[in-house]
Structures are given as C-alpha cells and as structure tokens.
Short mmCIF file of C-alpha atoms and ligand atoms in Angstrom, two decimals:
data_model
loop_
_atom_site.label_atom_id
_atom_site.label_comp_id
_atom_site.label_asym_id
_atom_site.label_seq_id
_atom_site.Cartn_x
_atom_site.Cartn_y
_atom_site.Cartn_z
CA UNK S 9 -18.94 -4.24 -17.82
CA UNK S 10 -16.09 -2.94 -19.75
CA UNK S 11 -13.46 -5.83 -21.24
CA UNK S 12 -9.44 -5.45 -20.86
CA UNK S 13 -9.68 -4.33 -24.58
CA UNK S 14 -12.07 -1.45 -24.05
CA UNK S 15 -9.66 -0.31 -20.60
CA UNK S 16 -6.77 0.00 -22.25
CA UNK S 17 -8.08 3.07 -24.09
CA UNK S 18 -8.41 4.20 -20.78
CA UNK S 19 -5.14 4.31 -19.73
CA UNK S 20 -3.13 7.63 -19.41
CA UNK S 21 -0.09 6.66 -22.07
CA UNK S 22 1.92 9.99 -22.70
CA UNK S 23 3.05 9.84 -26.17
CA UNK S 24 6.89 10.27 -24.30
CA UNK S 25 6.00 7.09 -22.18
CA UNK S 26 4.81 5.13 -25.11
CA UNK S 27 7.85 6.40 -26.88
CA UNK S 28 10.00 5.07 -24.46
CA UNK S 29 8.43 2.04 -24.25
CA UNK S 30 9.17 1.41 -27.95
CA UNK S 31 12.74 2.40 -27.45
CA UNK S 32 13.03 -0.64 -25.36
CA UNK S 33 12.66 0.81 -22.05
CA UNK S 34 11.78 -1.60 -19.06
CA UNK S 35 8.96 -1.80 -17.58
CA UNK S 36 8.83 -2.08 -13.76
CA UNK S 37 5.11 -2.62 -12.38
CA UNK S 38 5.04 -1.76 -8.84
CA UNK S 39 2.31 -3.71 -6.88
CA UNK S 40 1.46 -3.72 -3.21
CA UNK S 41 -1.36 -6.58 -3.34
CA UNK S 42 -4.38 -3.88 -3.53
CA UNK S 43 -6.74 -3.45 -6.45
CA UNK S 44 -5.23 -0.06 -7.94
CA UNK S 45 -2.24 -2.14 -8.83
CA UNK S 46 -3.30 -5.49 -9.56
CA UNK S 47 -5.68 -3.70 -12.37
CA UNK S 48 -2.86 -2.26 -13.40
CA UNK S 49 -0.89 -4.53 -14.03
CA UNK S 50 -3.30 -6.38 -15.75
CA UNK S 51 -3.81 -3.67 -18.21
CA UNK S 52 -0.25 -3.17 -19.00
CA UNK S 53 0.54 -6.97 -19.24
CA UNK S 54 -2.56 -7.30 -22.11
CA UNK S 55 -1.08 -4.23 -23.85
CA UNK S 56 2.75 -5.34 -24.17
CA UNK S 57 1.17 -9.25 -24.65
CA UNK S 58 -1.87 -9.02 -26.33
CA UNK S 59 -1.66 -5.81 -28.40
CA UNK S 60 0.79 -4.69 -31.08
CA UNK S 61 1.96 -1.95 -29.34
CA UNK S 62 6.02 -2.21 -29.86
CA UNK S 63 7.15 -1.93 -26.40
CA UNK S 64 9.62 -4.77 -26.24
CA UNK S 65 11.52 -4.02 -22.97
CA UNK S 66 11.89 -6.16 -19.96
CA UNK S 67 8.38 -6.25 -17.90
CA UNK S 68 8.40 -7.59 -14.49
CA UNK S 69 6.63 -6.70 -10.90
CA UNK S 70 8.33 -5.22 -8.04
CA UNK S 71 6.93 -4.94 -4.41
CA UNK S 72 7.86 -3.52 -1.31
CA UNK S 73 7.20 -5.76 1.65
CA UNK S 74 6.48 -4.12 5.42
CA UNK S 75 6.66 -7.31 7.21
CA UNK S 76 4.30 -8.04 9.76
CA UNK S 77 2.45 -4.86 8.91
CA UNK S 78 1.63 -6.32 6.32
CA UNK S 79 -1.40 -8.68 5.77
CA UNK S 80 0.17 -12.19 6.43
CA UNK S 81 -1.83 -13.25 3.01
CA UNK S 82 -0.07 -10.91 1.11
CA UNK S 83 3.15 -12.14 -0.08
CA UNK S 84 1.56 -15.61 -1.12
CA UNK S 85 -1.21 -13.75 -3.06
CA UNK S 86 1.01 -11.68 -4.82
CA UNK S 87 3.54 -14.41 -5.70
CA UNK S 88 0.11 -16.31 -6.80
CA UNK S 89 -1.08 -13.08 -9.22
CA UNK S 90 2.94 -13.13 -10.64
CA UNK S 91 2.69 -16.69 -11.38
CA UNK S 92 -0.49 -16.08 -13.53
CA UNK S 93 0.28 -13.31 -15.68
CA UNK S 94 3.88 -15.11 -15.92
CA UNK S 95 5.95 -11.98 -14.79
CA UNK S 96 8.92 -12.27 -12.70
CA UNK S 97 7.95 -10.85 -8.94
CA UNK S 98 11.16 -8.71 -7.32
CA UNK S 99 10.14 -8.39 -3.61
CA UNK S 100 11.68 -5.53 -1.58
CA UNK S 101 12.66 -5.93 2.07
CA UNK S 102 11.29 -2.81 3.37
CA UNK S 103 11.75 -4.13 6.67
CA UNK S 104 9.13 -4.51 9.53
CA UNK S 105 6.78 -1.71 9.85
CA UNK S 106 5.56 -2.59 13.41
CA UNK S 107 9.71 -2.45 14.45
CA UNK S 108 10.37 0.31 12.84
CA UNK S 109 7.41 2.39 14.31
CA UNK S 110 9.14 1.05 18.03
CA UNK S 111 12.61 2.37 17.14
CA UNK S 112 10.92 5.80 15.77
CA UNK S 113 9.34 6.03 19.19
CA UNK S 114 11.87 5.03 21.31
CA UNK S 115 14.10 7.43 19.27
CA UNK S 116 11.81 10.37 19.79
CA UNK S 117 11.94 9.22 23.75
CA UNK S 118 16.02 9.57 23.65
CA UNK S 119 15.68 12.97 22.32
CA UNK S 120 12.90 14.08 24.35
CA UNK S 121 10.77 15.30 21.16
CA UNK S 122 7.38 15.80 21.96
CA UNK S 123 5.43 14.32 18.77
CA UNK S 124 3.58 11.06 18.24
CA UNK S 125 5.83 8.10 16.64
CA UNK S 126 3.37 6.86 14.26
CA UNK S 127 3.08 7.53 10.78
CA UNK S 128 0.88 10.13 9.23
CA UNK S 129 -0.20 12.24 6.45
CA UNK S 130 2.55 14.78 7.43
CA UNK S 131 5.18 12.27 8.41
CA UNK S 132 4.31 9.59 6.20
CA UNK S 133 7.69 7.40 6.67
CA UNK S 134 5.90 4.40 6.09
CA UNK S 135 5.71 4.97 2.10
CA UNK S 136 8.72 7.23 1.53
CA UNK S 137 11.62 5.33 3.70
CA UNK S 138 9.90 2.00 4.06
CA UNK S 139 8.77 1.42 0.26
CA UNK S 140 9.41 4.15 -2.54
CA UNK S 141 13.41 4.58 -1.32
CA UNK S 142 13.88 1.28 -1.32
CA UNK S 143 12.35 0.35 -4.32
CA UNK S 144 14.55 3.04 -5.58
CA UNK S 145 17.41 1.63 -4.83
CA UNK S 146 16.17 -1.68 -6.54
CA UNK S 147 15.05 0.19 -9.04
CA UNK S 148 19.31 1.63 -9.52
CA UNK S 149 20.43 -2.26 -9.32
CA UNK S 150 18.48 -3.71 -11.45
CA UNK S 151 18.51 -1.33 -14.04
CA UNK S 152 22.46 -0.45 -14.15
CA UNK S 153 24.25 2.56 -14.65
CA UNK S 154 23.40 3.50 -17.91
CA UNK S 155 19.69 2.40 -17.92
CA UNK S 156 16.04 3.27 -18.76
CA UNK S 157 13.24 2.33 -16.86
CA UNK S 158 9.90 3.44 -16.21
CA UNK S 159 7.96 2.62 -12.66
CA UNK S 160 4.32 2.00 -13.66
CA UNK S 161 2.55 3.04 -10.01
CA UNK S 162 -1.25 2.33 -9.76
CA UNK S 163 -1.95 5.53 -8.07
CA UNK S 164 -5.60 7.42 -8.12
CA UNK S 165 -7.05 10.73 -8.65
CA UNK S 166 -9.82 9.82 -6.64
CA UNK S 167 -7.80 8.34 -3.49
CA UNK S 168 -6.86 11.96 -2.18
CA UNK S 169 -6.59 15.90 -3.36
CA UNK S 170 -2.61 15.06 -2.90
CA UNK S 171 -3.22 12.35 -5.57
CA UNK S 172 -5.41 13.95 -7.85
CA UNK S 173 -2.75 16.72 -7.99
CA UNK S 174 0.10 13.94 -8.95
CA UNK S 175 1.59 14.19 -12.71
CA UNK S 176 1.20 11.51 -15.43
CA UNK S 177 4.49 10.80 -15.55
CA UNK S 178 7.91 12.47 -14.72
CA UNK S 179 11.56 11.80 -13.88
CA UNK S 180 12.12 9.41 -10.40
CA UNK S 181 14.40 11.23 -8.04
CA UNK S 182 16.72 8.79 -6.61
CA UNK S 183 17.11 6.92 -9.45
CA UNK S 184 17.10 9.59 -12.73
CA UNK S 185 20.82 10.32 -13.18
CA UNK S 186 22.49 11.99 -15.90
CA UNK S 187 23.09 8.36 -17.28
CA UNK S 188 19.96 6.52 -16.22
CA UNK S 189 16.94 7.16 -17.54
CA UNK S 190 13.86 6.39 -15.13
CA UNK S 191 10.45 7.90 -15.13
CA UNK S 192 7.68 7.49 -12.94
CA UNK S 193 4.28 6.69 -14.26
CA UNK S 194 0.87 6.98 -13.25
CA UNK S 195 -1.14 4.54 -16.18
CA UNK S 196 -5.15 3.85 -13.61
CA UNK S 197 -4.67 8.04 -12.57
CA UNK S 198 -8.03 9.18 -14.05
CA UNK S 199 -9.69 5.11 -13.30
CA UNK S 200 -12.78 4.74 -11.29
CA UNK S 201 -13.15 2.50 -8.88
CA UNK S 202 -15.79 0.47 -11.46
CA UNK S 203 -13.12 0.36 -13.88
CA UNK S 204 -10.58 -0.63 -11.74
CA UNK S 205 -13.05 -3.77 -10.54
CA UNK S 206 -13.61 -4.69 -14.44
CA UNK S 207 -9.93 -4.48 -15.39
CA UNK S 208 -9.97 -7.65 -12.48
CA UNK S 209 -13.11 -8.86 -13.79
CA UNK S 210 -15.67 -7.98 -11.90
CA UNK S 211 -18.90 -5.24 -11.95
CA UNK S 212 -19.44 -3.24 -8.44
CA UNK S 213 -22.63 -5.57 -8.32
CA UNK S 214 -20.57 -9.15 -8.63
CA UNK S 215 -18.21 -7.75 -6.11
CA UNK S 216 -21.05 -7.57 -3.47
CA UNK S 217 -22.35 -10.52 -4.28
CA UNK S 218 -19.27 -12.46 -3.91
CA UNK S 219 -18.73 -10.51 -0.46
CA UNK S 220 -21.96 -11.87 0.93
CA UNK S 221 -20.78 -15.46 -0.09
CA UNK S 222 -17.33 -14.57 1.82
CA UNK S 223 -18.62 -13.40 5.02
CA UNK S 224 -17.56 -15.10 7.91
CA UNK S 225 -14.82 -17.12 6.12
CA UNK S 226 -11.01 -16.96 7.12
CA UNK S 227 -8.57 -15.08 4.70
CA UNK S 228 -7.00 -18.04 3.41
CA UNK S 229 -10.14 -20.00 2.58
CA UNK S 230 -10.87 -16.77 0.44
CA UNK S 231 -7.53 -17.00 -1.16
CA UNK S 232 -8.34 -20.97 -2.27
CA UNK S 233 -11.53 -19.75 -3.89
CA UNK S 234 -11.45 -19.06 -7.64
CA UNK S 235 -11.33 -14.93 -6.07
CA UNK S 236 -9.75 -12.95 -8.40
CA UNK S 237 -8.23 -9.96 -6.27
CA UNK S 238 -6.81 -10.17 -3.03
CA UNK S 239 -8.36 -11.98 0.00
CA UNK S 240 -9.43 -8.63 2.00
CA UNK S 241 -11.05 -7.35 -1.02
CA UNK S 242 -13.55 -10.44 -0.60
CA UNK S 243 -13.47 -10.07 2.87
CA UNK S 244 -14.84 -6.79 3.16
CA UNK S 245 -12.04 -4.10 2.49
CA UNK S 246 -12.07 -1.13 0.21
CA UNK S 247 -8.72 -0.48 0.47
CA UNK S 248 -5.40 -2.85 0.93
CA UNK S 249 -1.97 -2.44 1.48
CA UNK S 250 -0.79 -2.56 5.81
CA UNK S 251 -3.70 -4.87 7.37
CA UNK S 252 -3.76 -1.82 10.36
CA UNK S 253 -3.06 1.43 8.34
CA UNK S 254 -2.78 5.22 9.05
CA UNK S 255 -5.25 6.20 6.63
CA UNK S 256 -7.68 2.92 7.21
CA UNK S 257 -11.45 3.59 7.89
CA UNK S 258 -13.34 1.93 10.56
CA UNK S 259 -13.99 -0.92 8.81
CA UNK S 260 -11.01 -1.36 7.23
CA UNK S 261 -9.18 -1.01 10.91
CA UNK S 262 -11.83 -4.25 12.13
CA UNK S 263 -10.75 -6.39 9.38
CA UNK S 264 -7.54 -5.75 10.18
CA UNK S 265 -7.31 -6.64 13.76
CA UNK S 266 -9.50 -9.70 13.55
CA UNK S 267 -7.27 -11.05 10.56
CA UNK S 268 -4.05 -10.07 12.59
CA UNK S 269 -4.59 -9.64 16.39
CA UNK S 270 -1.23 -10.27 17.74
CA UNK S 271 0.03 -7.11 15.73
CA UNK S 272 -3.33 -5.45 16.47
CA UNK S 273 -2.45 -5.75 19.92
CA UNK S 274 0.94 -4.85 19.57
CA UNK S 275 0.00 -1.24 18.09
CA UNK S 276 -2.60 -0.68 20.69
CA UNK S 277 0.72 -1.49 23.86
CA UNK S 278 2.07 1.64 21.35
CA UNK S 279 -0.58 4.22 22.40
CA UNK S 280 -1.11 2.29 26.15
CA UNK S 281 2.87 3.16 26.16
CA UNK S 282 2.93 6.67 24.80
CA UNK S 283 -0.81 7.82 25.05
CA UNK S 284 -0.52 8.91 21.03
CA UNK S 285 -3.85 7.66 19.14
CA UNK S 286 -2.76 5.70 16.22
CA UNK S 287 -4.92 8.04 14.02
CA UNK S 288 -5.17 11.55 14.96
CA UNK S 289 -9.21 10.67 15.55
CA UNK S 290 -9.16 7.50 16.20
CA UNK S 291 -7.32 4.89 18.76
CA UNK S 292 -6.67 1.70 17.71
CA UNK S 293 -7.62 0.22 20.94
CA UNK S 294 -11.45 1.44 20.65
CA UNK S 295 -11.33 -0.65 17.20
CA UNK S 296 -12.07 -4.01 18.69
CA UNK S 297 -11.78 -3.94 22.46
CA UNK S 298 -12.39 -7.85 22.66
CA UNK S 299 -9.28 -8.63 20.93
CA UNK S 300 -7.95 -7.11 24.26
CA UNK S 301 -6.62 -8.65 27.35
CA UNK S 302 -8.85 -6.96 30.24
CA UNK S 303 -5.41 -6.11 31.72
CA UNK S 304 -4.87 -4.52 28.70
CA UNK S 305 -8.47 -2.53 28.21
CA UNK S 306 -7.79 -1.38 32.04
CA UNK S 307 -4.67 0.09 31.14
CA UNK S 308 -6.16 1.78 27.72
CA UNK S 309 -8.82 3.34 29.49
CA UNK S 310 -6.12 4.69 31.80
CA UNK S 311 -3.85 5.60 28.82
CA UNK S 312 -6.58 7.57 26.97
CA UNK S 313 -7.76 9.25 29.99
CA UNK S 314 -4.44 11.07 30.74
CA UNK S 315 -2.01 13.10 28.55
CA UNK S 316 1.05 11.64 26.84
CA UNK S 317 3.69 10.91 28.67
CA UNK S 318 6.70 12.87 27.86
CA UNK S 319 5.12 14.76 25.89
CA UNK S 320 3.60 18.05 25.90
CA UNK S 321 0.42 18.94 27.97
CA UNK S 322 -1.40 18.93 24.81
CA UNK S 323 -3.98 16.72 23.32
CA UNK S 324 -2.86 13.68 22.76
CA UNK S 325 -4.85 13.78 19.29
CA UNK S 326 -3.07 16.75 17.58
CA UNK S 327 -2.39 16.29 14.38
CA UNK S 328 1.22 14.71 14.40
CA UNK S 329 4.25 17.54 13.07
CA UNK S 330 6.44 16.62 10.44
CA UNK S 331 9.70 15.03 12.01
CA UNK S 332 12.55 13.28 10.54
CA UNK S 333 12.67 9.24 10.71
CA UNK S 334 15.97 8.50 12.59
S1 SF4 O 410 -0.78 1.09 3.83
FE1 SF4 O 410 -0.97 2.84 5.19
S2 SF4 O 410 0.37 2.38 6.95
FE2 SF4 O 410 0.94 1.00 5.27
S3 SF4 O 410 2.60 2.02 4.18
FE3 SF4 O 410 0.72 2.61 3.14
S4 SF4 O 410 0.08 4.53 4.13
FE4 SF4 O 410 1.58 3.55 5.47
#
C-alpha cells in the first residue's frame, strides 16, 4: 500500500498552481463527504503541513450542503474529518434538493413543458445551481475583491468520459475577474480508485474486510467506529455524495433508501405524481418496494403502467432534454 509520502508524487501540481501556491494564494478544498475528496484533502493538507513546499496561503474546506438529499450522516462526518486535519469547514447552504426538485416540477406543470423534473446528465441542476454557483459565490466573499484563490476539486478521470476530458486546472467562471484571481484545480484527476483508498488508509482488500464487519450495522454505529472514510463507504457504497442520486447504481440506490426512507419515499410520490422514472432506466420505486406503503405500490404500478401525465405521449423513460432551472 502506498504511504501519503509516496501519493503526493502523484498528484497533478501544474508548475502555475504550485506557483501560485507559493505566491500566497489560498487554498479552498472543496469536499462533499465522498472518498475522491476526503483523499484529497488529505494529500494537500500533508503537502502544505508536512512538506516544505512554500505554499503559505490560507487552507480551509468548503462544502456545499443539499439538505435532506443529502445523507443525514453527512454534515456530522464532515465536521468530524475538519476537526482532525484541524482545517476550518465553510458549509454552503445549497438549499434542499428534494424541494427544489418539487418547485422544478411544479414549475414545468405551470408552463405546460413536457420534460421530466428531475435532474440528469443533460440537466444536471443539482451540481451547477445547487453546489458549484453557490460555492462560487462563497468562493467571491470570502476571498474579496482583489483576491487569489484556487478551488482544489477531487474530481476523476475514471468517474466519466466528461471527466476524463476535464483540464488540470484553469480559471473559475463566476468568480475569475479582472481583479480576482481564482483557478480551479483538479489535484486526484489521473488517481485510481486504490490510490484514492490508501491516501485514507486503506488497501482495496482492508476495505472489504472492514465491509463484512459493517454489514448489517446502522450508519451511525459505523460513524462511532475507528472508520476512516465516511459511513456509506463502510456500509457498502462505491460512490457518495446525495444518499438517492441521479447517477447512483443499484446498489448504491438500496443503501440509500434503507438509510433514508422518508425521502426515499418522497422521490418515489415524484414519479407516482408525474409518471417520470427518476433515472431514465430505472424507477426509484422498483428500488425497494417494501419501504412502500401498499397504497403507495398500488398507485406505482398504476403510475408506471400509463404515460406521464401532462406530458407528451412518449415514453416516460426518454432521456430527459436540457431545460432551464426556474
Ligand atoms: S450526488 Fe448525484 S444527485 Fe446529488 S448533486 Fe451530485 S449528481 Fe446530483
């Protein structure tokens, strides 16, 4: 297993980023709970702490918080992960996914668009509006007028084409002005996911193990173990950020729902409502039936059987078109 030491030489570090950095440039470590950016940030704490590297801006962690989307672990595990590598934590209203998926669907309603509500790969509100603008607009507060900051993101090549396409590093819209400085950053891009586990301490084979010791147990009794990453991670996950999200596989979708069943169920009363699948192959309500009301698995039956309702005779499962939030 590879130490912190050895990862660091791993990291992508643009000779203009580490420039920066030496100028005196802050440091703003954007984590959303999930392993991508927890390694991260553990990489980039050990070289401005533990390595004589020269960057001597301000460090702290920023995240962007989706309410009850979100897992309900979430905001005490990362305030927990803060607290250990001694970094101030900024958390970001983003406001509550699950409301503001209603109001994008009762919007579309008013207007009589025929599209599905829900986020996707094409309308991916959820990231853009929710999270990136409005750590943006931290970003422009906390950094001033006049000042120069780069956002370390723990984005992967290995996630998604899109992602793999990404650049190292370049200018943030929204917050680069002709007097601030800001840069985006992308230090885990080229990671695997082994290196990503070691950077948190653990081989792929450890990580099994301690899953096997995990099974069965409640998120929180996870978090009180001496578990290094977050809860859903131990639980099962291999991916975190929303406990029910867009992109989630099958598994991921389970452990979701079980952890969180009252917004489970809330999302499936979405596509009872509208008849719009919650993935454009997959409704949420076939995820785990039994955390259904049989009123409510009579009426998703019914909802999945006919098309959407103000909407277009097509299916119900095409992919979503791009459409603007409000
Ligand atoms: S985790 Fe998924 S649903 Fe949540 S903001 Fe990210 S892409 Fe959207």
């Amino acid at each position: 297993m590879l130490t912190l030491n050895e990862l660091t030489g791993k990291v992508a570090l643009p000779s203009e980023i580490d420039h920066a950095l030496k100028m005196g440039f802050d440091l703003a470590i954007s984590i959303s709970g999930g392993k991508d950016s927890d390694a991260m940030a553990r990489l980039l704490h050990h070289m401005r702490f533990h390595q004589a590297r020269g960057w001597n801006g301000r460090i702290i962690l920023m995240h962007a918080h989706l309410g009850r989307a979100e897992h309900q672990i979430t905001l005490q595990y990362i305030a927990r992960f803060a607290n250990q590598l001694g970094l101030p934590l900024h958390v970001v209203d983003g406001g509550d996914l699950v409301d503001v998926m209603k109001a994008r669907k009762l919007k579309l309603e008013a207007q009589g668009k025929h599209a599905p509500f829900w986020p996707s790969a094409q309308a991916r509100y959820c990231t853009s509006t929710c999270k990136r603008d409005k750590l943006s607009a931290f970003l422009r507060h906390w950094s001033g007028k006049t000042g120069r900051v780069i956002c370390a993101i723990g984005l992967r090549a290995a996630e998604s084409t899109t992602r793999a396409q990404k650049s190292i590093f370049q200018p943030r819209e929204g917050v680069n002005t002709l007097s601030r400085i800001a840069y985006d950053w992308l230090p885990v891009h080229h990671f695997t996911t082994e290196e990503i586990w070691n950077a948190l301490g653990y081989s792929l084979d450890q990580l099994q193990a301690l899953q096997a010791q995990f099974k069965g147990m409640a998120p929180h009794e996870v978090f009180r173990s001496s578990f290094k990453a977050h809860p859903a991670y131990g639980l099962g996950n291999t991916r975190l950020s929303c406990g029910l999200c867009i992109f989630g596989n099958l598994g991921n979708l389970h452990n979701g729902a079980s952890q969180n069943p009252e917004v489970y169920r809330e999302y499936v009363q979405l596509e009872i409502e509208s008849g719009y699948a919650f993935q454009p192959q997959r409704w949420l309500g076939d995820v785990a039936p039994e955390l259904l009301t049989p009123e409510m698995q009579i009426a998703f039956q019914r909802a999945k059987a006919q098309p959407p309702k103000q909407h277009s005779p097509q299916s119900p499962l095409s992919i979503p078109q791009q459409l603007p939030l409000f």
